[in-house]
Amino acid sequence: MEFSKEEMMEIMAVFKAESEEHLKTLNQKFAELSANPSNPAAIEVLHRTSHSMKGAARMLGLAPIEEIGMLLEDGFKAAKEGKPVLTQDNLSAVQSAIGGMEKLIDQLASTGSVEGFDVSAILQKLQAFK
């Protein structure tokens, strides 16, 4: 389904409002995880919240946000399973990805477009996080 720019901006305003709580949770739990990378409660919440962001983005056809959410979800799933994915480089990539999602959502809400936003750098960094 293809949306006009105006429709996309309206959809993104609603998505932005709804995603603010998810982004707040991601940032708070990421801070907890950074302080203690073996914090299973933080990992669980980060996994579920990433999954929710991915699903909401998928329903709206927001592929860049969906892709970031999917890689975050996969990484936190691996962390839940005890795989050693919580390296300093990966934590840095996660922090960049959360910030990137925030910027991308802001851009989509204000312009209705992802034009000029380079999501590939975020995705590239997250490849090792799984």
Coordinates of N, CA, C and O in Angstrom, one line a residue:
M1 N 0.8 -1.2 0.0 CA 0.0 0.0 0.0 C 0.9 1.2 0.0 O 1.8 1.4 0.8
E2 N 0.6 2.1 -0.9 CA 1.4 3.3 -1.0 C 0.6 4.5 -0.5 O -0.5 4.7 -0.8
F3 N 1.3 5.3 0.4 CA 0.7 6.4 1.0 C 1.2 7.7 0.4 O 2.3 7.8 0.0
S4 N 0.3 8.7 0.3 CA 0.8 10.1 -0.1 C 1.7 10.6 1.0 O 1.7 10.2 2.1
K5 N 2.4 11.7 0.7 CA 3.3 12.3 1.7 C 2.4 12.8 2.8 O 2.8 12.7 4.0
E6 N 1.3 13.4 2.6 CA 0.4 13.9 3.7 C -0.1 12.8 4.5 O -0.1 12.9 5.8
E7 N -0.5 11.7 3.9 CA -1.0 10.5 4.7 C 0.1 10.0 5.5 O -0.1 9.6 6.7
M8 N 1.3 9.9 4.9 CA 2.5 9.4 5.7 C 2.8 10.2 6.9 O 3.1 9.7 8.0
M9 N 2.7 11.5 6.7 CA 3.0 12.4 7.8 C 1.9 12.3 9.0 O 2.3 12.3 10.1
E10 N 0.7 12.1 8.6 CA -0.4 11.8 9.6 C -0.1 10.5 10.3 O -0.2 10.4 11.5
I11 N 0.2 9.5 9.5 CA 0.5 8.2 10.1 C 1.7 8.2 11.1 O 1.7 7.7 12.2
M12 N 2.7 8.9 10.6 CA 3.9 9.0 11.4 C 3.7 9.9 12.7 O 4.3 9.6 13.7
A13 N 2.8 10.8 12.6 CA 2.5 11.6 13.9 C 1.9 10.7 14.9 O 2.3 10.7 16.1
V14 N 1.0 9.8 14.5 CA 0.4 8.8 15.4 C 1.5 7.8 15.8 O 1.6 7.5 17.0
F15 N 2.3 7.3 14.9 CA 3.3 6.3 15.2 C 4.3 6.9 16.2 O 4.7 6.3 17.1
K16 N 4.7 8.2 15.9 CA 5.7 8.8 16.8 C 5.1 8.9 18.2 O 5.9 8.6 19.2
A17 N 3.9 9.3 18.4 CA 3.3 9.4 19.7 C 3.3 8.1 20.4 O 3.6 8.0 21.6
E18 N 2.9 7.0 19.7 CA 2.9 5.7 20.3 C 4.3 5.1 20.5 O 4.5 4.4 21.5
S19 N 5.2 5.5 19.7 CA 6.6 4.9 19.9 C 7.4 5.6 20.9 O 8.4 5.1 21.4
E20 N 7.0 6.8 21.4 CA 7.7 7.5 22.4 C 7.9 6.7 23.6 O 9.0 6.7 24.2
E21 N 6.9 6.0 24.1 CA 7.0 5.2 25.3 C 8.0 4.0 25.0 O 8.8 3.7 25.9
H22 N 8.0 3.4 23.9 CA 8.9 2.3 23.5 C 10.3 2.9 23.5 O 11.2 2.2 24.1
L23 N 10.5 4.0 22.9 CA 11.9 4.6 22.9 C 12.4 5.0 24.2 O 13.6 4.8 24.6
K24 N 11.5 5.5 25.1 CA 11.9 5.8 26.4 C 12.3 4.5 27.2 O 13.3 4.5 27.9
T25 N 11.6 3.5 27.0 CA 11.9 2.2 27.6 C 13.2 1.7 27.1 O 14.1 1.2 27.9
L26 N 13.4 1.7 25.8 CA 14.7 1.3 25.2 C 15.9 2.0 25.8 O 16.9 1.5 26.2
N27 N 15.7 3.4 25.9 CA 16.8 4.2 26.4 C 17.1 3.9 27.9 O 18.2 3.7 28.3
Q28 N 16.0 3.7 28.7 CA 16.2 3.5 30.1 C 16.8 2.1 30.4 O 17.8 2.0 31.2
K29 N 16.3 1.1 29.7 CA 16.8 -0.3 29.9 C 18.2 -0.4 29.3 O 19.0 -1.2 29.8
F30 N 18.5 0.3 28.2 CA 19.8 0.3 27.7 C 20.8 0.8 28.7 O 21.9 0.3 28.9
A31 N 20.5 1.9 29.4 CA 21.3 2.5 30.4 C 21.6 1.5 31.5 O 22.7 1.3 32.0
E32 N 20.5 0.7 31.9 CA 20.7 -0.3 32.9 C 21.6 -1.4 32.4 O 22.5 -1.9 33.2
L33 N 21.4 -1.8 31.2 CA 22.2 -2.9 30.6 C 23.7 -2.4 30.5 O 24.6 -3.2 30.7
S34 N 23.9 -1.2 30.1 CA 25.3 -0.7 30.0 C 26.0 -0.7 31.3 O 27.2 -1.0 31.4
A35 N 25.3 -0.4 32.4 CA 25.9 -0.5 33.7 C 26.1 -1.9 34.2 O 27.0 -2.2 34.9
N36 N 25.3 -2.9 33.7 CA 25.4 -4.3 34.1 C 25.0 -5.1 32.9 O 23.8 -5.5 32.8
P37 N 26.0 -5.5 32.0 CA 25.6 -6.2 30.8 C 25.1 -7.6 31.0 O 24.6 -8.3 30.1
S38 N 25.1 -8.1 32.3 CA 24.5 -9.4 32.5 C 23.1 -9.3 33.2 O 22.6 -10.2 33.8
N39 N 22.5 -8.1 33.1 CA 21.2 -7.9 33.7 C 20.0 -8.6 32.9 O 19.6 -8.0 31.9
P40 N 19.6 -9.7 33.3 CA 18.6 -10.4 32.6 C 17.2 -9.7 32.4 O 16.5 -9.8 31.4
A41 N 16.8 -9.0 33.5 CA 15.6 -8.2 33.4 C 15.6 -7.1 32.3 O 14.7 -7.0 31.5
A42 N 16.7 -6.4 32.2 CA 16.9 -5.4 31.2 C 16.9 -6.0 29.8 O 16.3 -5.5 28.9
I43 N 17.6 -7.1 29.7 CA 17.7 -7.8 28.4 C 16.3 -8.3 27.9 O 15.9 -8.1 26.8
E44 N 15.5 -8.8 28.9 CA 14.1 -9.2 28.5 C 13.3 -8.1 28.1 O 12.6 -8.2 27.0
V45 N 13.3 -7.0 28.8 CA 12.5 -5.8 28.4 C 13.0 -5.2 27.0 O 12.2 -4.9 26.2
L46 N 14.3 -5.2 26.8 CA 14.8 -4.7 25.6 C 14.4 -5.6 24.4 O 14.1 -5.1 23.3
H47 N 14.4 -6.9 24.6 CA 14.0 -7.8 23.6 C 12.5 -7.6 23.3 O 12.1 -7.5 22.1
R48 N 11.6 -7.5 24.3 CA 10.2 -7.4 24.0 C 9.9 -6.0 23.4 O 9.1 -5.9 22.5
T49 N 10.6 -5.0 23.8 CA 10.3 -3.6 23.3 C 10.8 -3.5 21.8 O 10.1 -2.9 21.0
S50 N 11.9 -4.1 21.5 CA 12.4 -4.2 20.1 C 11.4 -4.9 19.2 O 11.2 -4.5 18.1
H51 N 10.9 -6.0 19.8 CA 9.9 -6.8 19.0 C 8.7 -5.9 18.7 O 8.1 -5.9 17.6
S52 N 8.2 -5.2 19.7 CA 7.0 -4.3 19.6 C 7.3 -3.2 18.5 O 6.4 -2.9 17.7
M53 N 8.5 -2.6 18.6 CA 8.8 -1.6 17.6 C 8.9 -2.2 16.2 O 8.3 -1.6 15.2
K54 N 9.4 -3.3 16.1 CA 9.5 -4.0 14.8 C 8.1 -4.3 14.2 O 7.8 -4.0 13.1
G55 N 7.3 -4.8 15.0 CA 5.9 -5.2 14.6 C 5.1 -3.9 14.2 O 4.4 -4.0 13.2
A56 N 5.2 -2.9 15.0 CA 4.4 -1.7 14.6 C 4.9 -1.1 13.3 O 4.2 -0.6 12.5
A57 N 6.3 -1.1 13.1 CA 6.8 -0.6 11.9 C 6.4 -1.4 10.7 O 6.1 -0.9 9.6
R58 N 6.4 -2.7 10.9 CA 6.0 -3.6 9.8 C 4.6 -3.4 9.4 O 4.3 -3.4 8.2
M59 N 3.7 -3.2 10.4 CA 2.3 -2.9 10.0 C 2.1 -1.7 9.2 O 1.2 -1.6 8.3
L60 N 3.0 -0.7 9.3 CA 2.9 0.5 8.6 C 3.8 0.6 7.3 O 3.8 1.6 6.6
G61 N 4.5 -0.5 7.1 CA 5.4 -0.5 6.0 C 6.6 0.3 6.1 O 7.2 0.8 5.1
L62 N 7.1 0.5 7.3 CA 8.3 1.4 7.6 C 9.5 0.5 7.7 O 10.0 0.2 8.8
A63 N 9.9 0.0 6.5 CA 11.0 -1.0 6.5 C 12.3 -0.6 7.2 O 12.8 -1.5 7.9
P64 N 12.8 0.6 7.1 CA 14.0 0.9 7.9 C 13.9 0.7 9.4 O 14.8 0.2 10.0
I65 N 12.8 1.2 10.0 CA 12.5 1.0 11.4 C 12.3 -0.5 11.7 O 12.9 -1.0 12.7
E66 N 11.6 -1.2 10.9 CA 11.4 -2.6 11.0 C 12.7 -3.4 11.0 O 13.0 -4.2 11.9
E67 N 13.6 -3.0 10.1 CA 14.9 -3.7 10.0 C 15.8 -3.5 11.2 O 16.4 -4.4 11.8
I68 N 15.8 -2.2 11.7 CA 16.6 -1.9 12.9 C 16.0 -2.7 14.1 O 16.7 -3.4 14.9
G69 N 14.6 -2.7 14.2 CA 14.0 -3.4 15.3 C 14.2 -4.9 15.3 O 14.4 -5.5 16.3
M70 N 14.3 -5.5 14.1 CA 14.5 -6.9 13.9 C 15.9 -7.3 14.4 O 16.1 -8.3 15.1
L71 N 16.9 -6.5 14.0 CA 18.3 -6.8 14.4 C 18.5 -6.6 15.9 O 19.2 -7.4 16.5
L72 N 17.8 -5.6 16.4 CA 17.9 -5.4 17.9 C 17.2 -6.6 18.6 O 17.8 -7.2 19.5
E73 N 16.0 -7.0 18.1 CA 15.3 -8.1 18.7 C 16.2 -9.4 18.6 O 16.3 -10.1 19.6
D74 N 16.8 -9.7 17.5 CA 17.6 -10.8 17.3 C 18.8 -10.8 18.3 O 19.2 -11.8 18.9
G75 N 19.4 -9.7 18.4 CA 20.6 -9.5 19.3 C 20.2 -9.8 20.8 O 20.9 -10.5 21.5
F76 N 19.1 -9.2 21.2 CA 18.6 -9.4 22.6 C 18.1 -10.8 22.8 O 18.3 -11.3 23.9
K77 N 17.6 -11.4 21.8 CA 17.2 -12.8 21.9 C 18.5 -13.7 22.2 O 18.5 -14.6 23.0
A78 N 19.5 -13.4 21.4 CA 20.8 -14.1 21.6 C 21.4 -13.9 23.0 O 21.9 -14.8 23.6
A79 N 21.3 -12.7 23.5 CA 21.8 -12.3 24.8 C 20.9 -13.1 25.9 O 21.5 -13.6 26.8
K80 N 19.6 -13.2 25.6 CA 18.8 -14.0 26.6 C 19.2 -15.4 26.6 O 19.1 -16.1 27.6
E81 N 19.7 -16.0 25.5 CA 20.1 -17.3 25.4 C 21.5 -17.6 25.8 O 22.1 -18.7 25.7
G82 N 22.1 -16.5 26.4 CA 23.5 -16.6 26.9 C 24.6 -16.5 26.0 O 25.8 -16.8 26.3
K83 N 24.3 -16.1 24.7 CA 25.4 -15.9 23.7 C 26.1 -14.7 24.0 O 25.6 -13.7 24.5
P84 N 27.4 -14.7 23.8 CA 28.3 -13.5 24.2 C 28.2 -12.4 23.2 O 29.1 -12.0 22.5
V85 N 27.0 -11.7 23.1 CA 26.9 -10.7 22.1 C 27.0 -9.3 22.7 O 27.0 -8.3 22.0
L86 N 27.1 -9.2 24.0 CA 27.1 -7.9 24.7 C 28.5 -7.3 24.9 O 28.9 -7.0 25.9
T87 N 29.2 -7.2 23.7 CA 30.5 -6.6 23.7 C 30.4 -5.1 23.7 O 29.3 -4.6 23.4
Q88 N 31.5 -4.4 24.0 CA 31.5 -2.9 23.9 C 31.1 -2.4 22.6 O 30.3 -1.5 22.4
D89 N 31.6 -3.1 21.5 CA 31.3 -2.6 20.2 C 29.8 -2.8 19.9 O 29.1 -2.0 19.3
N90 N 29.2 -3.9 20.3 CA 27.8 -4.2 20.1 C 26.9 -3.3 20.9 O 25.9 -2.8 20.4
L91 N 27.3 -3.0 22.2 CA 26.6 -2.0 23.0 C 26.6 -0.6 22.3 O 25.6 0.1 22.3
S92 N 27.7 -0.3 21.7 CA 27.8 1.0 21.0 C 26.9 1.0 19.8 O 26.2 2.0 19.5
A93 N 26.8 -0.1 19.1 CA 26.0 -0.2 17.9 C 24.5 -0.2 18.3 O 23.7 0.5 17.7
V94 N 24.1 -0.8 19.5 CA 22.8 -0.7 20.0 C 22.4 0.7 20.3 O 21.3 1.2 20.0
Q95 N 23.3 1.4 21.0 CA 23.0 2.8 21.3 C 22.8 3.7 20.1 O 21.9 4.5 20.0
S96 N 23.6 3.4 19.1 CA 23.5 4.2 17.8 C 22.2 3.8 17.1 O 21.5 4.7 16.5
A97 N 21.8 2.6 17.2 CA 20.5 2.1 16.6 C 19.3 2.8 17.2 O 18.4 3.2 16.5
I98 N 19.3 2.8 18.6 CA 18.2 3.4 19.3 C 18.1 4.9 18.9 O 17.0 5.4 18.6
G99 N 19.3 5.6 18.9 CA 19.3 7.0 18.5 C 18.9 7.2 17.0 O 18.2 8.1 16.7
G100 N 19.3 6.2 16.2 CA 18.9 6.3 14.8 C 17.4 6.1 14.6 O 16.8 6.8 13.8
M101 N 16.8 5.2 15.3 CA 15.3 5.1 15.3 C 14.6 6.3 15.7 O 13.7 6.8 15.0
E102 N 15.1 7.0 16.7 CA 14.5 8.2 17.2 C 14.6 9.3 16.1 O 13.6 10.0 15.8
K103 N 15.8 9.4 15.5 CA 15.9 10.4 14.4 C 15.1 10.1 13.2 O 14.5 11.0 12.6
L104 N 15.0 8.8 12.8 CA 14.3 8.4 11.7 C 12.8 8.7 11.9 O 12.1 9.2 11.0
I105 N 12.3 8.4 13.1 CA 10.9 8.6 13.4 C 10.6 10.1 13.4 O 9.6 10.5 12.8
D106 N 11.5 10.9 13.9 CA 11.3 12.4 13.9 C 11.3 12.9 12.4 O 10.4 13.7 12.1
Q107 N 12.2 12.4 11.6 CA 12.2 12.8 10.2 C 10.9 12.4 9.5 O 10.4 13.2 8.7
L108 N 10.5 11.2 9.7 CA 9.3 10.7 9.0 C 8.1 11.5 9.5 O 7.2 11.8 8.7
A109 N 8.0 11.8 10.7 CA 6.9 12.6 11.3 C 6.9 14.0 10.7 O 5.8 14.6 10.5
S110 N 8.1 14.6 10.5 CA 8.1 16.0 10.0 C 8.1 16.1 8.5 O 7.6 17.1 8.0
T111 N 8.6 15.1 7.8 CA 8.7 15.3 6.3 C 7.9 14.2 5.6 O 7.7 14.4 4.4
G112 N 7.6 13.1 6.2 CA 6.9 12.0 5.6 C 7.8 11.2 4.7 O 7.3 10.4 3.9
S113 N 9.1 11.4 4.8 CA 10.1 10.7 4.0 C 11.3 10.2 4.7 O 11.6 10.8 5.8
V114 N 12.0 9.2 4.2 CA 13.2 8.8 4.8 C 14.4 9.2 3.9 O 15.5 8.9 4.1
E115 N 14.1 10.1 2.9 CA 15.1 10.6 2.0 C 16.3 11.2 2.7 O 16.1 12.0 3.6
G116 N 17.5 10.8 2.3 CA 18.7 11.3 2.9 C 19.1 10.7 4.2 O 20.1 11.0 4.8
F117 N 18.3 9.8 4.7 CA 18.6 9.1 6.0 C 19.4 7.8 5.7 O 18.8 7.0 5.0
D118 N 20.6 7.7 6.1 CA 21.4 6.5 5.8 C 21.2 5.4 6.9 O 21.9 5.5 7.9
V119 N 20.3 4.5 6.7 CA 20.0 3.5 7.7 C 21.1 2.3 7.5 O 21.3 1.6 8.4
S120 N 21.7 2.3 6.4 CA 22.7 1.2 6.1 C 23.8 1.2 7.1 O 24.3 0.1 7.5
A121 N 24.3 2.3 7.5 CA 25.4 2.3 8.5 C 24.9 1.7 9.8 O 25.7 1.0 10.5
I122 N 23.7 2.0 10.2 CA 23.2 1.4 11.5 C 23.0 -0.1 11.3 O 23.4 -0.8 12.2
L123 N 22.5 -0.5 10.2 CA 22.3 -1.9 10.0 C 23.6 -2.7 9.9 O 23.7 -3.8 10.5
Q124 N 24.6 -2.0 9.3 CA 25.9 -2.7 9.2 C 26.5 -2.9 10.6 O 27.0 -4.0 10.9
K125 N 26.4 -1.9 11.5 CA 27.0 -2.0 12.8 C 26.2 -3.1 13.6 O 26.8 -3.8 14.4
L126 N 24.9 -3.3 13.4 CA 24.1 -4.2 14.1 C 24.3 -5.7 13.6 O 23.9 -6.6 14.3
Q127 N 24.9 -5.9 12.5 CA 25.1 -7.2 12.0 C 25.8 -8.2 12.9 O 25.5 -9.4 13.0
A128 N 26.7 -7.7 13.7 CA 27.5 -8.5 14.6 C 26.7 -8.8 15.9 O 27.0 -9.7 16.7
F129 N 25.6 -8.1 16.1 CA 24.8 -8.2 17.3 C 23.7 -9.2 17.1 O 22.5 -8.9 17.0
K130 N 24.1 -10.5 17.1 CA 23.1 -11.6 17.0 C 23.8 -12.9 17.3 O 25.0 -13.0 17.3

